[in-house]
Coordinates of C-alpha atoms in Angstrom, one line a residue:
M1 CA -64.1 2.8 39.8
A2 CA -62.9 6.2 40.9
D3 CA -65.2 9.2 40.7
N4 CA -62.4 11.5 41.7
T5 CA -59.2 11.0 39.7
G6 CA -56.0 12.8 39.4
I7 CA -56.0 12.3 35.6
E8 CA -56.6 15.8 34.4
W9 CA -58.3 15.0 31.1
T10 CA -61.0 12.8 32.5
D11 CA -63.6 12.9 35.3
A12 CA -63.6 9.3 36.5
T13 CA -61.9 6.0 35.8
W14 CA -63.7 2.7 35.2
N15 CA -61.8 -0.6 35.5
P16 CA -63.9 -3.6 34.5
L17 CA -60.6 -5.3 33.6
R18 CA -57.5 -5.8 35.7
G19 CA -54.0 -6.8 34.5
C20 CA -51.7 -6.0 31.6
T21 CA -48.2 -6.6 30.2
R22 CA -45.6 -4.2 29.0
I23 CA -45.5 -3.8 25.2
S24 CA -43.2 -0.8 24.5
E25 CA -40.7 1.6 25.9
G26 CA -43.6 3.8 27.1
C27 CA -44.5 1.1 29.6
R28 CA -41.1 1.1 31.3
N29 CA -42.3 3.1 34.3
C30 CA -45.9 2.1 34.2
Y31 CA -47.9 3.6 37.1
A32 CA -50.6 1.0 36.8
E33 CA -48.1 -1.8 37.3
T34 CA -46.7 -0.1 40.4
V35 CA -50.2 0.5 41.9
A36 CA -51.3 -3.1 41.1
A37 CA -48.2 -4.6 42.7
R38 CA -48.8 -2.5 45.8
F39 CA -52.2 -4.3 46.2
S40 CA -51.1 -7.8 45.2
D41 CA -50.8 -9.6 48.5
P42 CA -53.2 -12.5 49.2
G43 CA -56.8 -11.2 49.6
Q44 CA -56.0 -7.9 47.8
P45 CA -57.5 -6.9 44.4
Y46 CA -54.4 -7.6 42.3
H47 CA -53.3 -10.8 43.9
G48 CA -52.1 -13.0 41.0
I49 CA -52.2 -10.1 38.6
A50 CA -49.0 -8.3 39.6
Q51 CA -46.2 -8.9 42.0
R52 CA -43.5 -7.0 43.9
G53 CA -39.9 -7.9 43.8
R54 CA -36.5 -6.9 42.5
P55 CA -35.8 -4.9 40.4
G56 CA -39.4 -3.7 40.7
S57 CA -43.1 -4.2 40.1
K58 CA -44.1 -6.7 37.4
W59 CA -47.3 -7.8 35.7
T60 CA -47.8 -11.5 35.8
G61 CA -49.7 -11.5 32.4
K62 CA -53.0 -12.5 34.0
V63 CA -56.0 -10.4 33.0
E64 CA -59.4 -10.6 34.8
L65 CA -62.9 -9.3 34.1
I66 CA -64.4 -7.8 37.3
E67 CA -68.1 -8.6 37.2
P68 CA -69.3 -6.4 40.1
V69 CA -67.7 -3.3 38.4
L70 CA -69.0 -4.0 34.9
D71 CA -72.3 -2.2 35.2
Q72 CA -71.3 0.7 37.5
P73 CA -71.5 3.4 34.8
L74 CA -75.2 2.6 34.5
R75 CA -75.7 3.8 38.0
W76 CA -74.1 7.1 37.5
K77 CA -76.7 9.6 36.3
K78 CA -74.6 12.7 36.2
P79 CA -72.7 12.9 32.8
R80 CA -69.0 12.3 33.1
R81 CA -65.9 11.7 31.0
I82 CA -64.8 8.2 31.9
F83 CA -61.4 6.8 31.2
V84 CA -61.9 3.1 30.5
N85 CA -59.4 0.7 32.0
S86 CA -56.8 2.9 33.5
M87 CA -55.4 -0.3 35.1
S88 CA -55.4 -2.4 32.0
D89 CA -55.8 -2.3 28.2
L90 CA -59.2 -3.1 26.7
F91 CA -57.5 -4.6 23.6
H92 CA -54.9 -6.7 25.4
E93 CA -54.2 -10.0 23.7
S94 CA -55.6 -12.0 26.6
V95 CA -58.9 -10.2 26.7
P96 CA -61.6 -12.4 24.9
H97 CA -63.9 -10.7 22.3
A98 CA -66.8 -11.6 24.6
W99 CA -65.5 -9.4 27.4
I100 CA -64.9 -6.5 25.0
D101 CA -68.5 -7.0 23.7
R102 CA -69.9 -6.6 27.2
I103 CA -67.9 -3.5 28.0
F104 CA -69.1 -1.9 24.7
A105 CA -72.6 -2.9 25.6
V106 CA -72.4 -1.0 28.9
M107 CA -71.0 2.1 27.1
A108 CA -73.9 1.9 24.6
L109 CA -76.4 1.7 27.5
A110 CA -74.9 4.9 29.2
P111 CA -75.2 7.6 26.5
Q112 CA -75.1 10.3 29.2
H113 CA -71.4 9.6 29.7
T114 CA -68.4 10.0 27.4
F115 CA -66.1 7.0 27.4
Q116 CA -62.4 7.5 26.6
V117 CA -60.7 4.2 25.5
L118 CA -56.9 4.4 25.2
T119 CA -54.7 1.5 24.0
K120 CA -51.2 0.7 22.9
R121 CA -52.6 -2.2 20.9
A122 CA -54.0 -0.3 18.0
K123 CA -54.0 -3.1 15.5
R124 CA -56.3 -5.3 17.7
M125 CA -58.6 -2.3 18.3
R126 CA -59.0 -1.8 14.5
T127 CA -59.6 -5.5 14.0
Y128 CA -62.2 -5.7 16.7
I129 CA -64.1 -2.6 15.7
S130 CA -64.2 -3.5 12.0
G131 CA -65.2 -7.1 13.1
L132 CA -68.3 -5.8 14.8
T133 CA -70.0 -5.4 11.5
T134 CA -68.3 -8.1 9.5
R135 CA -68.0 -11.1 11.9
D136 CA -68.9 -14.4 10.3
P137 CA -72.1 -15.6 11.9
D138 CA -70.7 -19.1 11.9
G139 CA -67.3 -18.0 13.1
P140 CA -65.8 -18.2 16.6
Y141 CA -67.2 -14.8 17.7
G142 CA -70.8 -15.3 16.7
P143 CA -73.3 -12.6 15.5
S144 CA -72.2 -10.4 12.6
T145 CA -74.1 -7.2 13.5
V146 CA -73.6 -4.6 16.1
R147 CA -77.1 -4.9 17.4
E148 CA -76.7 -8.7 18.0
V149 CA -73.4 -8.2 19.7
L150 CA -74.8 -5.7 22.1
A151 CA -78.0 -7.6 22.7
R152 CA -76.1 -10.7 23.5
A153 CA -74.0 -8.8 26.0
A154 CA -76.9 -6.9 27.5
P155 CA -80.3 -8.6 26.7
Y156 CA -82.2 -6.5 29.2
A157 CA -81.6 -3.4 27.1
S158 CA -83.5 -4.2 24.0
G159 CA -85.2 -0.8 24.0
V160 CA -81.9 1.0 23.8
L161 CA -80.7 -1.3 21.0
D162 CA -83.7 -0.9 18.7
A163 CA -81.7 1.5 16.5
P164 CA -78.1 1.3 17.5
V165 CA -75.8 4.1 16.1
W166 CA -72.3 3.1 14.9
P167 CA -69.8 4.2 15.8
L168 CA -71.1 4.8 19.3
P169 CA -71.3 8.6 19.6
N170 CA -70.2 8.6 23.2
V171 CA -67.1 6.5 22.8
W172 CA -63.7 8.1 22.0
L173 CA -60.9 5.8 20.8
G174 CA -57.3 6.7 21.3
V175 CA -53.7 5.4 21.1
S176 CA -50.6 6.1 23.1
V177 CA -47.8 7.7 21.2
E178 CA -44.6 8.1 23.2
H179 CA -42.1 8.6 20.3
Q180 CA -42.0 8.6 16.5
A181 CA -41.8 4.8 16.2
A182 CA -45.0 4.4 18.2
A183 CA -46.7 7.1 16.0
D184 CA -45.7 5.3 12.9
E185 CA -47.0 2.0 14.1
R186 CA -50.2 3.0 15.9
I187 CA -51.7 6.1 14.2
P188 CA -52.4 4.4 10.8
D189 CA -54.5 1.7 12.6
L190 CA -56.3 4.4 14.6
L191 CA -57.2 6.3 11.4
E192 CA -58.6 3.1 9.9
T193 CA -60.8 2.6 13.0
S194 CA -64.4 3.8 13.1
A195 CA -64.8 6.2 16.0
A196 CA -66.8 9.3 17.0
V197 CA -63.6 10.9 18.2
R198 CA -60.0 9.7 17.6
F199 CA -57.3 11.0 20.0
L200 CA -53.6 10.6 20.8
S201 CA -52.0 10.5 24.2
C202 CA -48.4 11.6 23.8
E203 CA -47.5 10.7 27.3
P204 CA -45.0 9.9 28.5
L205 CA -43.4 11.8 25.7
I206 CA -39.9 10.4 25.5
G207 CA -38.9 11.5 22.0
P208 CA -39.9 14.0 19.3
V209 CA -43.0 13.2 17.3
D210 CA -43.8 14.6 13.8
L211 CA -47.5 14.2 13.2
I212 CA -47.4 15.8 9.8
R213 CA -44.6 13.9 8.0
D214 CA -43.8 14.3 4.3
G215 CA -44.7 11.7 1.6
D216 CA -45.6 8.4 3.1
G217 CA -45.7 9.3 6.8
P218 CA -48.3 7.8 9.1
L219 CA -50.7 10.7 8.6
C220 CA -50.0 11.4 4.9
G221 CA -50.6 7.9 3.5
G222 CA -50.1 8.8 -0.1
D223 CA -48.0 11.0 -2.3
P224 CA -49.2 14.6 -1.5
T225 CA -46.6 17.1 -0.4
R226 CA -46.7 18.8 3.0
Q227 CA -48.1 21.9 1.3
D228 CA -50.9 19.9 -0.3
I229 CA -51.9 18.4 3.0
E230 CA -51.9 21.7 4.9
G231 CA -53.9 23.3 2.1
L232 CA -56.7 20.8 2.3
N233 CA -57.8 19.9 5.8
G234 CA -54.9 20.5 8.0
P235 CA -51.8 18.3 8.5
F236 CA -53.8 15.5 10.1
A237 CA -55.8 14.6 7.0
I238 CA -54.8 13.8 3.4
R239 CA -57.9 14.8 1.6
H240 CA -61.3 16.3 2.5
G241 CA -63.5 13.8 4.2
T242 CA -60.8 11.4 5.2
P243 CA -60.3 10.3 8.9
R244 CA -58.3 12.6 11.0
I245 CA -57.1 13.0 14.6
D246 CA -59.6 15.0 16.7
W247 CA -57.7 15.6 19.9
V248 CA -54.1 15.3 21.2
I249 CA -52.9 15.0 24.8
G250 CA -49.2 15.7 25.6
G251 CA -47.2 15.3 28.8
G252 CA -44.0 14.3 30.4
E253 CA -43.3 11.3 32.7
S254 CA -43.8 11.3 36.4
G255 CA -42.7 9.0 39.2
P256 CA -39.4 8.1 40.8
N257 CA -37.7 6.9 37.6
A258 CA -39.2 9.5 35.3
R259 CA -37.3 10.4 32.1
P260 CA -37.1 14.1 31.2
M261 CA -39.2 15.5 28.3
H262 CA -37.4 18.0 26.1
P263 CA -39.6 21.2 26.1
D264 CA -39.3 21.5 22.4
W265 CA -41.0 18.1 21.9
A266 CA -44.0 19.4 23.7
R267 CA -43.9 22.7 21.8
S268 CA -43.7 21.0 18.5
I269 CA -46.8 18.9 19.1
R270 CA -48.7 22.0 20.3
D271 CA -47.7 23.9 17.2
Q272 CA -48.7 21.1 14.9
C273 CA -52.1 21.0 16.6
I274 CA -52.6 24.7 16.3
A275 CA -51.7 24.5 12.6
A276 CA -54.2 21.7 12.1
G277 CA -57.0 23.3 14.2
I278 CA -57.0 20.4 16.6
P279 CA -57.6 20.8 20.4
F280 CA -54.4 20.3 22.4
F281 CA -54.3 19.3 26.1
F282 CA -51.0 19.7 27.9
K283 CA -51.3 17.4 30.9
Q284 CA -48.0 18.0 32.7
W285 CA -44.3 18.5 32.5
G286 CA -43.8 15.4 34.7
E287 CA -40.9 15.5 37.1
W288 CA -38.6 17.7 35.0
R289 CA -39.0 21.2 33.7
E290 CA -36.9 24.0 32.2
F291 CA -35.1 26.0 34.9
D292 CA -36.3 29.6 35.2
D293 CA -33.8 31.8 36.9
G294 CA -36.5 34.5 37.6
H295 CA -36.3 36.3 34.3
V296 CA -38.9 36.1 31.6
G297 CA -38.2 33.0 29.5
I298 CA -35.3 30.6 29.9
T299 CA -31.8 31.9 29.8
E300 CA -29.3 30.1 27.5
V301 CA -26.1 29.3 29.3
E302 CA -22.8 27.9 28.3
A303 CA -22.3 24.3 29.6
D304 CA -19.3 24.7 31.9
S305 CA -18.3 23.1 35.1
D306 CA -18.5 26.3 37.2
F307 CA -22.2 26.7 36.3
A308 CA -22.9 23.0 37.0
D309 CA -21.1 23.3 40.4
S310 CA -23.1 26.3 41.4
L311 CA -26.3 24.6 40.7
T312 CA -25.2 21.5 42.5
D313 CA -24.3 23.6 45.5
Q314 CA -27.9 24.9 45.5
A315 CA -29.1 21.2 45.8
H316 CA -30.5 21.2 42.3
H317 CA -30.2 18.0 40.2
P318 CA -29.7 19.4 36.7
G319 CA -29.8 18.2 33.2
W320 CA -29.1 20.1 29.9
I321 CA -31.0 20.4 26.6
T322 CA -29.8 21.8 23.3
K323 CA -31.8 23.5 20.6
D324 CA -31.3 20.5 18.3
G325 CA -33.3 18.2 20.7
D326 CA -30.4 16.6 22.5
L327 CA -30.9 15.9 26.2
F328 CA -28.0 15.3 28.6
L329 CA -28.3 14.4 32.3
H330 CA -24.6 14.7 33.0
Q331 CA -22.6 17.8 32.2
D332 CA -19.5 15.9 31.3
D333 CA -21.4 14.4 28.3
I334 CA -22.0 17.7 26.7
P335 CA -19.7 18.7 23.8
P336 CA -17.4 21.7 24.9
S337 CA -18.9 25.1 24.7
M338 CA -22.3 23.9 23.3
P339 CA -25.0 26.4 24.0
C340 CA -27.7 24.8 26.1
R341 CA -30.6 25.3 28.5
F342 CA -30.9 24.0 32.0
I343 CA -33.6 21.6 33.2
D344 CA -34.2 20.5 36.8
R345 CA -36.0 17.7 38.6
L346 CA -38.6 19.8 40.4
G347 CA -41.3 17.1 41.1
K348 CA -44.6 16.8 39.3
K349 CA -46.5 19.3 41.4
A350 CA -43.8 22.0 41.2
A351 CA -43.2 21.4 37.5
G352 CA -46.9 22.0 36.8
S353 CA -48.5 22.2 33.4
M354 CA -47.8 25.8 32.2
L355 CA -46.4 25.8 28.7
D356 CA -45.0 29.1 27.5
G357 CA -47.0 31.1 30.0
R358 CA -50.4 29.5 29.7
K359 CA -52.3 26.3 30.3
W360 CA -53.5 24.2 27.4
K361 CA -56.6 22.4 28.5
E362 CA -58.6 22.0 25.2
F363 CA -61.1 19.3 24.4
P364 CA -62.7 18.2 21.2
D365 CA -66.3 19.0 20.3
A366 CA -68.0 15.6 20.8

């Protein structure tokens, strides 16, 4: 467990599980996989869980429950926002229901904290959460009520469990959304999952994401038009009283193989959140950012070899972006005379988190 974390939208990380596997394009440069592989030698915490090699780090597929870490949030008295399983996925297919039960029990027993659970396995999350109140008493996962599940996992806490509230008011559930396909797949399951707060982590953002969508999009569900949706309860809800997204995090990728994020992808998500009245947290640009030549705003330039050569001479490593959302890393790939803007690999710290002149560090009202 880390009480001091570099993840800007949380205060601490809690890792009762170790291990994972890649599931989508957003996992390509997984920081957790790299860290785990670094500590995978015999006698180290991730031995057997990850491995180093060529072409790079790799999960082995093994997932473990770390018993000594399980109850650590109970010993933290000062309230914190706690990111659950930054080095794993609570709803990984290799995690038994019984382990998830025990982790939820600990979260129920620590109401002073806010637990942020983020997954790429939205379907299993929805199935698990709905199953807490519908499990067959004679089925493989035992008791059919929330109280019994929690009591079985933490029998010493009967006083806390006398009147359990569901969904747990201190547990936020979220899904990772790196591009439109991930949004289409995961957001509907999130909206069908009972949670005090539902959130999206659009990081690493490697493609544009439309969270409104017309007609039968992932957040529209039925046949209302875009105007109908916006006129009711914002673009993240279909009709009054239906589930909606409560918080959105956005950010670019960091690390040695980071892919650039088009600035307009980040702006689009921010603008959609503003239109919906939903808090937006811009975590970082990642390694890449628009090049500012010292003037206010970003100057549009013609993509020509002289300009590229001048930047190369200054030891920059440029890329180019167009208004239509195209992103090129090599000047020769750009169609002749296409107006574009310049982006540079500045590094995570230098790129920072300023978006159009300000920081966006909003949180939902829990």
